[in-house]
Structure formats: C-alpha cells, structure tokens
Amino acid sequence: MTTKAIALKTLTATAVLCALTATAQAATIGGTDVTYGGYVKLDAMWSDYSAGAPAGTSVGRDIYVPSTTPVGNDDNSDAVFDMHARESRFNFGTATLLDNGKTVKTHIELDFLASAPGGNERVSNSYSPRIRHAFISYDGWLFGQTWSNFQNVGALPEALDFIGPAEGTVFVRQSQIKYTTGAWSFSLENPESTITTFDNKAGVMAVTDDASLPDFTARYTHKADWGNFVVAALARQLTYKVGGVDADETSFGISASGMVKFGEDNLKFMLTQGKGLGRYVGVNVAHGAVLNGNDLDAIDSTSGFIAYQHKWNSKWRSTFLYSFFSADNNTDLLSISGDPTESSQSYSANILYSPVKRLTFGAEFKHAERELESGVDGDMERLQFSVKYAF
C-alpha cells in the first residue's frame, strides 16, 4: 500500500471516529474538508387543550402547529404529557478547493420530526429520518434543498418549541436554484399548491403539483452594526387540474424582517402580507385558494411576530414572543370552503440556562389560540422543558 493510500485511509478512519465520538467536527480527506455537526435535544411537554387533545400521532403533539389546535366545546378540556427526542439532528458538509481557485461545497442534514412513525412508543420509539437540507453551492449558486429564499431564518427567535412563532413566520424548505450576488439573492423554487375544494358538504384541502412554472423569489439583505433588515418578495402560480377542471391564479407576497441589537439584547421581527401565500406562512394554517367552479379565489393573509431576547448574565437568558396570523376569507365562498381558520395567535416566554457552552437547559410557557371564520375557537397552553447539547 502506498504512503498516500495509507494516509487517506487514516484520514478516513479519523473522520469516522470524529463523527462517532463527537470529539471533533472536522477532518481533511485528500483536498476536501469534511465537517460534522448537529445536536441532541430532549423535549418534555405538558399541554392543556380547551377543546380536546389531538391524537397522539398528530405532529401538533411534538411541536406547535397552529392548524392542529382543536376548536369547539370549551367543556372538553384535556391535558396530555409528551416526551421525545425527535428534534435531534446531524449534518455533514464538504468544501473542496478546485483547480480554478474556487470552492465547491455540499451540505446534508437529517432529523426525525414529522416523519412516519416507523415504530411505537410502547417499546422502541423508533422514527424514520427525514431530509432537511441537501445542496451544492458554487460561485454564488446554490442547487438543492434548503430554506426558501423568501424566508429569513436569521429572524427566528430562540425558543424551545421547534419553530417558535409558527403562525407568524414564513417557514419553508424546498428544492431550488438560487443565485446570490452581494446583498441580493434570487431563486426558482419547487411549486406546490394547497387548494380548498368542496367535498361532502365540507371544505377539504387538495394538494396539487400541476404548476407549469417554478415559484420565483427575490430578496435584499441590509447588514449594519445595529443588526440587519431583510425584504423578500414571492411570485407563484396556484393551480388545480383535476377531473376536467383547469384553474390557475397568480400569487404574490412580500415579507419584511430583521434583528435590532440593544447591547447584549436583541429584538427580532417579521411582517408578511400577500395573496395566496398558503403553505409559505403559518405552517400552512390557511390554504392558498378556494376552488370556485372553474376558478381559484386566492386567500389574502397577514402574519407576523415580534420577539425580545434579554440576557440576564453570561449563563441565563429569556425570550418573550408574540406571533399572529389573520386570513381574509371570502365569506361568499363559505358554502364551498366550510369553516376555515380566520386567525391564530400565540405568545410565549422562556428561561434558558447554559452552564457551559453548547449545553442548554430550558423551560418555556406558550399560550395559543385559533379561531374559525364562524367564531368557533379553541386554545392550548403548553409548558415545555428541554435539554439540548450542540456538537
């Protein structure tokens, strides 16, 4: 075996050992730098629902998803306790310096949330991994799956809940082609439409993938010593081509978000308004449009959040958060759409303690409300405890 082959084998073994023991996060194999990271997180949640608890298999039992908050009889209060480690994740990345002096990078990340059960909570608590990110970046271009260019991940506040301001934020990961130059970035992204259709005297969601064009986004980021400000725009085509119906509608949206520093503290915010945004905001708390005969009637919506983080000292910090979503449903179409969500809001406060870097213990209280167009509503109160170690 040649010296080069022995060295490569040793480096490969070192990289694997680093990944398994988490004693290091990087290695070099040939001309490629390899990184490894992620975190392990335990969540324990006591949730009290005013209108009965969702089924144990509901994603709303693992994380806060506004559309899963039950509405109805206030006399049906139900408290449940859940504990899981499904948010734990790991990622791998590579960076290779090419002969032309430029670098090509790759990144892939997996976790276990919102995936098929794959097991049960009686014995194994097994869950299937799901892909979060998988992309290549080169010379300003990105190819693959990651956060939508319409979303500002940097504006998300620190919360124990997986998303935090779930109804008030743009939150989408999907395949795309993105180009970034200076403060500007543009993308073509995977299209998908969620449409309300009439079925058995009730409005139901139809998910269609019939768009002839990709979703298009444009974004501008301004960075300064005081923080940052981001403006993003979205244009897309809503479609429904089922059973002889061939309907489409244009959707537009704009989102402004950012972060302002106040010494060690910070204020994060987002405000999003648009026509037919659907799945892009509120974790799809409202659909993109209602099918009215052979036409689509896009649903207007406004959403946003504001969060203030205060650092008590070098080890203790808290985030105070308010988030909201409001849909402007066409009341003339309620005979088709049934009784859709009209609004959702939540507020939360947490206390986080990091005795050492990367290790965090936390407690968070969240109150959430959802109201339908008819006025029927429901709420949830959740007390969450978490332990997280990032590596």
GROMACS .gro file of C-alpha atoms in nm:
model
  391
    1MET     CA    1   0.000   0.000   0.000
    2THR     CA    2   0.138   0.342  -0.096
    3THR     CA    3   0.207   0.616   0.158
    4LYS     CA    4  -0.070   0.827   0.002
    5ALA     CA    5  -0.320   0.541   0.032
    6ILE     CA    6  -0.222   0.481   0.396
    7ALA     CA    7  -0.263   0.849   0.474
    8LEU     CA    8  -0.604   0.861   0.303
    9LYS     CA    9  -0.717   0.551   0.493
   10THR     CA   10  -0.601   0.705   0.821
   11LEU     CA   11  -0.780   1.033   0.749
   12THR     CA   12  -1.098   0.849   0.655
   13ALA     CA   13  -1.087   0.650   0.979
   14THR     CA   14  -1.022   0.969   1.173
   15ALA     CA   15  -1.323   1.137   1.014
   16VAL     CA   16  -1.548   0.842   1.102
   17LEU     CA   17  -1.412   0.833   1.458
   18CYS     CA   18  -1.474   1.205   1.497
   19ALA     CA   19  -1.831   1.159   1.379
   20LEU     CA   20  -1.896   0.873   1.619
   21THR     CA   21  -1.736   1.024   1.927
   22ALA     CA   22  -1.816   1.391   1.858
   23THR     CA   23  -1.468   1.479   1.993
   24ALA     CA   24  -1.407   1.691   1.682
   25GLN     CA   25  -1.610   1.831   1.398
   26ALA     CA   26  -1.368   1.845   1.107
   27ALA     CA   27  -1.117   1.645   0.910
   28THR     CA   28  -0.939   1.673   0.576
   29ILE     CA   29  -0.956   1.390   0.325
   30GLY     CA   30  -0.742   1.448   0.020
   31GLY     CA   31  -0.827   1.802  -0.092
   32THR     CA   32  -1.167   1.806   0.078
   33ASP     CA   33  -1.250   1.947   0.420
   34VAL     CA   34  -1.523   1.742   0.590
   35THR     CA   35  -1.733   1.879   0.876
   36TYR     CA   36  -1.982   1.713   1.106
   37GLY     CA   37  -2.229   1.871   1.346
   38GLY     CA   38  -2.577   1.877   1.491
   39TYR     CA   39  -2.737   1.848   1.831
   40VAL     CA   40  -2.921   1.611   2.064
   41LYS     CA   41  -3.236   1.751   2.225
   42LEU     CA   42  -3.493   1.613   2.469
   43ASP     CA   43  -3.835   1.779   2.490
   44ALA     CA   44  -4.088   1.715   2.768
   45MET     CA   45  -4.426   1.889   2.725
   46TRP     CA   46  -4.743   1.922   2.929
   47SER     CA   47  -5.022   2.054   2.704
   48ASP     CA   48  -5.375   2.155   2.804
   49TYR     CA   49  -5.628   2.187   2.517
   50SER     CA   50  -5.962   2.362   2.570
   51ALA     CA   51  -6.143   2.154   2.306
   52GLY     CA   52  -5.988   1.811   2.347
   53ALA     CA   53  -5.634   1.695   2.272
   54PRO     CA   54  -5.524   1.596   1.919
   55ALA     CA   55  -5.445   1.230   1.855
   56GLY     CA   56  -5.111   1.108   1.982
   57THR     CA   57  -4.991   1.071   1.622
   58SER     CA   58  -5.056   1.441   1.544
   59VAL     CA   59  -4.747   1.648   1.466
   60GLY     CA   60  -4.902   1.914   1.690
   61ARG     CA   61  -4.821   1.697   1.989
   62ASP     CA   62  -4.447   1.712   1.906
   63ILE     CA   63  -4.422   2.079   1.805
   64TYR     CA   64  -4.661   2.373   1.788
   65VAL     CA   65  -4.850   2.369   1.455
   66PRO     CA   66  -5.133   2.628   1.458
   67SER     CA   67  -5.373   2.433   1.234
   68THR     CA   68  -5.374   2.140   1.479
   69THR     CA   69  -5.507   2.341   1.775
   70PRO     CA   70  -5.856   2.191   1.831
   71VAL     CA   71  -6.158   2.423   1.835
   72GLY     CA   72  -6.508   2.368   1.972
   73ASN     CA   73  -6.659   2.284   2.309
   74ASP     CA   74  -6.477   2.462   2.592
   75ASP     CA   75  -6.608   2.199   2.835
   76ASN     CA   76  -6.388   1.935   2.671
   77SER     CA   77  -6.058   2.044   2.831
   78ASP     CA   78  -5.792   1.776   2.808
   79ALA     CA   79  -5.432   1.776   2.934
   80VAL     CA   80  -5.165   1.541   2.795
   81PHE     CA   81  -4.795   1.481   2.856
   82ASP     CA   82  -4.546   1.402   2.579
   83MET     CA   83  -4.172   1.340   2.575
   84HIS     CA   84  -3.948   1.285   2.272
   85ALA     CA   85  -3.602   1.337   2.125
   86ARG     CA   86  -3.719   1.366   1.762
   87GLU     CA   87  -3.579   1.713   1.704
   88SER     CA   88  -3.222   1.577   1.739
   89ARG     CA   89  -3.031   1.618   1.414
   90PHE     CA   90  -2.697   1.568   1.243
   91ASN     CA   91  -2.532   1.713   0.936
   92PHE     CA   92  -2.232   1.660   0.712
   93GLY     CA   93  -2.062   1.916   0.493
   94THR     CA   94  -1.772   1.923   0.247
   95ALA     CA   95  -1.561   2.201   0.097
   96THR     CA   96  -1.325   2.130  -0.192
   97LEU     CA   97  -1.081   2.381  -0.340
   98LEU     CA   98  -1.084   2.338  -0.719
   99ASP     CA   99  -0.805   2.392  -0.970
  100ASN     CA  100  -0.963   2.723  -1.078
  101GLY     CA  101  -0.922   2.862  -0.726
  102LYS     CA  102  -1.292   2.843  -0.642
  103THR     CA  103  -1.457   2.622  -0.378
  104VAL     CA  104  -1.747   2.384  -0.420
  105LYS     CA  105  -1.940   2.296  -0.104
  106THR     CA  106  -2.205   2.040  -0.013
  107HIS     CA  107  -2.431   2.008   0.289
  108ILE     CA  108  -2.678   1.743   0.401
  109GLU     CA  109  -2.881   1.737   0.723
  110LEU     CA  110  -3.132   1.493   0.872
  111ASP     CA  111  -3.364   1.487   1.172
  112PHE     CA  112  -3.662   1.277   1.283
  113LEU     CA  113  -3.954   1.520   1.316
  114ALA     CA  114  -4.278   1.493   1.117
  115SER     CA  115  -4.171   1.158   0.971
  116ALA     CA  116  -4.353   0.826   0.955
  117PRO     CA  117  -4.366   0.663   1.300
  118GLY     CA  118  -4.150   0.365   1.199
  119GLY     CA  119  -4.205   0.217   1.543
  120ASN     CA  120  -4.412   0.273   1.854
  121GLU     CA  121  -4.386   0.438   2.193
  122ARG     CA  122  -4.453   0.110   2.371
  123VAL     CA  123  -4.110  -0.039   2.312
  124SER     CA  124  -3.876   0.109   2.054
  125ASN     CA  125  -3.976   0.475   1.998
  126SER     CA  126  -3.823   0.441   1.652
  127TYR     CA  127  -3.865   0.716   1.396
  128SER     CA  128  -3.764   0.741   1.033
  129PRO     CA  129  -3.506   1.006   0.947
  130ARG     CA  130  -3.616   1.284   0.711
  131ILE     CA  131  -3.410   1.506   0.488
  132ARG     CA  132  -3.392   1.873   0.591
  133HIS     CA  133  -3.115   2.009   0.369
  134ALA     CA  134  -2.923   1.868   0.075
  135PHE     CA  135  -2.749   2.117  -0.153
  136ILE     CA  136  -2.442   2.212  -0.352
  137SER     CA  137  -2.305   2.567  -0.354
  138TYR     CA  138  -2.054   2.704  -0.604
  139ASP     CA  139  -1.955   3.054  -0.717
  140GLY     CA  140  -2.270   3.226  -0.584
  141TRP     CA  141  -2.503   2.948  -0.699
  142LEU     CA  142  -2.694   2.701  -0.483
  143PHE     CA  143  -2.854   2.381  -0.617
  144GLY     CA  144  -3.064   2.155  -0.395
  145GLN     CA  145  -3.299   2.166  -0.098
  146THR     CA  146  -3.275   2.426   0.178
  147TRP     CA  147  -3.464   2.719   0.329
  148SER     CA  148  -3.672   2.916   0.082
  149ASN     CA  149  -3.518   3.244  -0.029
  150PHE     CA  150  -3.849   3.401   0.080
  151GLN     CA  151  -3.770   3.310   0.442
  152ASN     CA  152  -3.531   3.487   0.678
  153VAL     CA  153  -3.405   3.217   0.913
  154GLY     CA  154  -3.192   3.472   1.097
  155ALA     CA  155  -3.507   3.644   1.225
  156LEU     CA  156  -3.630   3.336   1.411
  157PRO     CA  157  -3.607   3.391   1.789
  158GLU     CA  158  -3.453   3.142   2.030
  159ALA     CA  159  -3.736   2.922   2.153
  160LEU     CA  160  -3.772   2.572   2.295
  161ASP     CA  161  -4.052   2.498   2.051
  162PHE     CA  162  -3.915   2.379   1.717
  163ILE     CA  163  -4.038   2.686   1.526
  164GLY     CA  164  -4.147   2.932   1.793
  165PRO     CA  165  -4.358   3.194   1.609
  166ALA     CA  166  -4.521   2.922   1.399
  167GLU     CA  167  -4.826   3.117   1.273
  168GLY     CA  168  -4.633   3.440   1.222
  169THR     CA  169  -4.332   3.331   1.020
  170VAL     CA  170  -4.253   3.227   0.666
  171PHE     CA  171  -4.130   2.869   0.709
  172VAL     CA  172  -4.048   2.657   0.402
  173ARG     CA  173  -3.768   2.424   0.297
  174GLN     CA  174  -3.769   2.300  -0.063
  175SER     CA  175  -3.563   2.228  -0.373
  176GLN     CA  176  -3.441   2.534  -0.558
  177ILE     CA  177  -3.183   2.705  -0.775
  178LYS     CA  178  -3.057   3.023  -0.610
  179TYR     CA  179  -2.808   3.288  -0.714
  180THR     CA  180  -2.658   3.536  -0.468
  181THR     CA  181  -2.467   3.849  -0.562
  182GLY     CA  182  -2.380   4.098  -0.293
  183ALA     CA  183  -2.689   4.183  -0.089
  184TRP     CA  184  -2.927   4.038  -0.349
  185SER     CA  185  -3.042   3.678  -0.400
  186PHE     CA  186  -3.289   3.530  -0.649
  187SER     CA  187  -3.434   3.181  -0.671
  188LEU     CA  188  -3.651   2.944  -0.870
  189GLU     CA  189  -3.820   2.704  -0.627
  190ASN     CA  190  -4.036   2.393  -0.630
  191PRO     CA  191  -4.406   2.482  -0.681
  192GLU     CA  192  -4.692   2.325  -0.487
  193SER     CA  193  -5.047   2.445  -0.423
  194THR     CA  194  -5.289   2.380  -0.137
  195ILE     CA  195  -5.646   2.437  -0.255
  196THR     CA  196  -5.976   2.422  -0.066
  197THR     CA  197  -6.228   2.209  -0.258
  198PHE     CA  198  -6.588   2.113  -0.183
  199ASP     CA  199  -6.646   1.754  -0.079
  200ASN     CA  200  -6.945   1.606   0.103
  201LYS     CA  201  -7.070   1.946   0.223
  202ALA     CA  202  -6.733   2.044   0.368
  203GLY     CA  203  -6.419   2.220   0.254
  204VAL     CA  204  -6.116   1.991   0.228
  205MET     CA  205  -5.756   2.052   0.132
  206ALA     CA  206  -5.630   1.932  -0.205
  207VAL     CA  207  -5.254   1.936  -0.262
  208THR     CA  208  -5.170   1.983  -0.628
  209ASP     CA  209  -4.841   1.983  -0.815
  210ASP     CA  210  -4.959   2.096  -1.159
  211ALA     CA  211  -4.785   2.435  -1.193
  212SER     CA  212  -4.614   2.496  -1.527
  213LEU     CA  213  -4.368   2.742  -1.373
  214PRO     CA  214  -4.145   2.739  -1.064
  215ASP     CA  215  -4.203   2.975  -0.772
  216PHE     CA  216  -3.987   3.287  -0.803
  217THR     CA  217  -3.836   3.487  -0.516
  218ALA     CA  218  -3.616   3.794  -0.482
  219ARG     CA  219  -3.452   3.913  -0.161
  220TYR     CA  220  -3.243   4.205  -0.039
  221THR     CA  221  -3.041   4.197   0.285
  222HIS     CA  222  -2.903   4.505   0.458
  223LYS     CA  223  -2.647   4.447   0.734
  224ALA     CA  224  -2.520   4.708   0.977
  225ASP     CA  225  -2.363   4.738   1.321
  226TRP     CA  226  -2.712   4.775   1.471
  227GLY     CA  227  -2.838   4.449   1.318
  228ASN     CA  228  -2.996   4.361   0.983
  229PHE     CA  229  -3.306   4.417   0.772
  230VAL     CA  230  -3.439   4.183   0.502
  231VAL     CA  231  -3.706   4.238   0.237
  232ALA     CA  232  -3.822   3.938   0.031
  233ALA     CA  233  -4.079   3.903  -0.247
  234LEU     CA  234  -4.258   3.595  -0.382
  235ALA     CA  235  -4.446   3.533  -0.707
  236ARG     CA  236  -4.601   3.197  -0.792
  237GLN     CA  237  -4.877   3.018  -0.977
  238LEU     CA  238  -5.158   2.841  -0.789
  239THR     CA  239  -5.305   2.555  -0.991
  240TYR     CA  240  -5.578   2.293  -0.978
  241LYS     CA  241  -5.608   2.048  -1.267
  242VAL     CA  242  -5.829   1.763  -1.152
  243GLY     CA  243  -6.138   1.600  -1.301
  244GLY     CA  244  -6.159   1.822  -1.606
  245VAL     CA  245  -6.104   2.144  -1.409
  246ASP     CA  246  -5.811   2.354  -1.530
  247ALA     CA  247  -5.779   2.653  -1.296
  248ASP     CA  248  -5.488   2.877  -1.209
  249GLU     CA  249  -5.428   3.202  -1.022
  250THR     CA  250  -5.124   3.423  -0.963
  251SER     CA  251  -4.999   3.465  -0.607
  252PHE     CA  252  -4.783   3.746  -0.470
  253GLY     CA  253  -4.632   3.817  -0.131
  254ILE     CA  254  -4.384   4.043   0.044
  255SER     CA  255  -4.210   3.993   0.376
  256ALA     CA  256  -4.000   4.232   0.587
  257SER     CA  257  -3.795   4.101   0.879
  258GLY     CA  258  -3.481   4.159   1.075
  259MET     CA  259  -3.297   4.197   1.401
  260VAL     CA  260  -3.202   4.504   1.605
  261LYS     CA  261  -2.934   4.488   1.874
  262PHE     CA  262  -2.971   4.655   2.213
  263GLY     CA  263  -2.636   4.587   2.372
  264GLU     CA  264  -2.643   4.219   2.467
  265ASP     CA  265  -3.018   4.204   2.399
  266ASN     CA  266  -3.192   4.187   2.061
  267LEU     CA  267  -3.531   4.241   1.902
  268LYS     CA  268  -3.639   4.017   1.613
  269PHE     CA  269  -3.943   4.070   1.394
  270MET     CA  270  -4.127   3.975   1.075
  271LEU     CA  271  -4.432   4.105   0.889
  272THR     CA  272  -4.567   3.922   0.584
  273GLN     CA  273  -4.861   4.009   0.361
  274GLY     CA  274  -4.982   3.851   0.042
  275LYS     CA  275  -5.241   3.692  -0.178
  276GLY     CA  276  -5.250   3.314  -0.193
  277LEU     CA  277  -4.941   3.256   0.024
  278GLY     CA  278  -5.088   2.933   0.164
  279ARG     CA  279  -4.814   2.689   0.262
  280TYR     CA  280  -4.546   2.959   0.280
  281VAL     CA  281  -4.675   3.108   0.607
  282GLY     CA  282  -4.806   2.972   0.937
  283VAL     CA  283  -4.707   2.612   0.854
  284ASN     CA  284  -4.999   2.614   0.607
  285VAL     CA  285  -5.256   2.725   0.865
  286ALA     CA  286  -5.461   2.854   0.567
  287HIS     CA  287  -5.482   2.719   0.212
  288GLY     CA  288  -5.362   2.914  -0.090
  289ALA     CA  289  -5.701   2.945  -0.262
  290VAL     CA  290  -6.059   2.819  -0.278
  291LEU     CA  291  -6.184   2.639  -0.590
  292ASN     CA  292  -6.500   2.821  -0.703
  293GLY     CA  293  -6.633   2.629  -1.000
  294ASN     CA  294  -6.356   2.656  -1.262
  295ASP     CA  295  -6.182   2.948  -1.092
  296LEU     CA  296  -5.945   2.987  -0.799
  297ASP     CA  297  -6.012   3.257  -0.539
  298ALA     CA  298  -5.680   3.331  -0.365
  299ILE     CA  299  -5.688   3.387   0.013
  300ASP     CA  300  -5.530   3.708   0.139
  301SER     CA  301  -5.338   3.690   0.467
  302THR     CA  302  -5.128   3.897   0.704
  303SER     CA  303  -4.891   3.748   0.959
  304GLY     CA  304  -4.600   3.845   1.176
  305PHE     CA  305  -4.419   3.824   1.506
  306ILE     CA  306  -4.206   4.025   1.744
  307ALA     CA  307  -3.961   3.876   1.993
  308TYR     CA  308  -3.732   4.032   2.251
  309GLN     CA  309  -3.438   3.842   2.400
  310HIS     CA  310  -3.284   3.960   2.724
  311LYS     CA  311  -2.957   3.823   2.860
  312TRP     CA  312  -2.969   3.822   3.239
  313ASN     CA  313  -2.599   3.732   3.259
  314SER     CA  314  -2.347   3.515   3.074
  315LYS     CA  315  -2.539   3.193   3.152
  316TRP     CA  316  -2.907   3.295   3.173
  317ARG     CA  317  -3.130   3.444   2.901
  318SER     CA  318  -3.500   3.476   2.813
  319THR     CA  319  -3.709   3.532   2.501
  320PHE     CA  320  -4.053   3.696   2.506
  321LEU     CA  321  -4.254   3.632   2.189
  322TYR     CA  322  -4.584   3.731   2.028
  323SER     CA  323  -4.697   3.582   1.694
  324PHE     CA  324  -5.013   3.619   1.485
  325PHE     CA  325  -5.185   3.516   1.162
  326SER     CA  326  -5.502   3.658   1.003
  327ALA     CA  327  -5.678   3.536   0.689
  328ASP     CA  328  -5.920   3.747   0.485
  329ASN     CA  329  -6.152   3.466   0.378
  330ASN     CA  330  -6.415   3.537   0.113
  331THR     CA  331  -6.734   3.488   0.315
  332ASP     CA  332  -6.932   3.444  -0.007
  333LEU     CA  333  -6.749   3.113  -0.057
  334LEU     CA  334  -6.809   2.960   0.287
  335SER     CA  335  -7.059   2.716   0.133
  336ILE     CA  336  -6.756   2.573  -0.052
  337SER     CA  337  -6.471   2.628   0.192
  338GLY     CA  338  -6.666   2.525   0.500
  339ASP     CA  339  -6.537   2.694   0.815
  340PRO     CA  340  -6.171   2.785   0.755
  341THR     CA  341  -5.925   2.932   1.003
  342GLU     CA  342  -5.973   3.308   1.035
  343SER     CA  343  -5.696   3.380   1.286
  344SER     CA  344  -5.433   3.227   1.507
  345GLN     CA  345  -5.210   3.384   1.768
  346SER     CA  346  -4.970   3.277   2.040
  347TYR     CA  347  -4.740   3.424   2.298
  348SER     CA  348  -4.463   3.263   2.494
  349ALA     CA  349  -4.183   3.327   2.742
  350ASN     CA  350  -3.886   3.112   2.831
  351ILE     CA  351  -3.585   3.092   3.057
  352LEU     CA  352  -3.267   2.930   2.924
  353TYR     CA  353  -2.959   2.828   3.122
  354SER     CA  354  -2.625   2.731   2.968
  355PRO     CA  355  -2.379   2.624   3.241
  356VAL     CA  356  -2.121   2.561   2.969
  357LYS     CA  357  -2.108   2.650   2.601
  358ARG     CA  358  -2.330   2.430   2.377
  359LEU     CA  359  -2.528   2.278   2.668
  360THR     CA  360  -2.867   2.439   2.741
  361PHE     CA  361  -3.145   2.364   2.988
  362GLY     CA  362  -3.471   2.550   2.939
  363ALA     CA  363  -3.835   2.597   3.037
  364GLU     CA  364  -4.099   2.768   2.820
  365PHE     CA  365  -4.465   2.857   2.856
  366LYS     CA  366  -4.682   2.905   2.546
  367HIS     CA  367  -5.045   3.010   2.510
  368ALA     CA  368  -5.201   2.964   2.164
  369GLU     CA  369  -5.544   3.040   2.019
  370ARG     CA  370  -5.716   2.952   1.691
  371GLU     CA  371  -6.048   3.086   1.566
  372LEU     CA  372  -6.255   2.976   1.267
  373GLU     CA  373  -6.448   3.210   1.037
  374SER     CA  374  -6.770   3.119   1.221
  375GLY     CA  375  -6.627   3.237   1.552
  376VAL     CA  376  -6.574   2.887   1.695
  377ASP     CA  377  -6.240   2.883   1.873
  378GLY     CA  378  -6.006   2.688   2.094
  379ASP     CA  379  -5.681   2.736   2.282
  380MET     CA  380  -5.380   2.547   2.408
  381GLU     CA  381  -5.146   2.608   2.698
  382ARG     CA  382  -4.812   2.427   2.695
  383LEU     CA  383  -4.533   2.404   2.948
  384GLN     CA  384  -4.218   2.270   2.786
  385PHE     CA  385  -3.887   2.161   2.933
  386SER     CA  386  -3.585   2.091   2.711
  387VAL     CA  387  -3.222   1.984   2.734
  388LYS     CA  388  -3.000   2.040   2.431
  389TYR     CA  389  -2.635   1.976   2.354
  390ALA     CA  390  -2.491   2.103   2.025
  391PHE     CA  391  -2.176   1.942   1.884
   0.00000   0.00000   0.00000
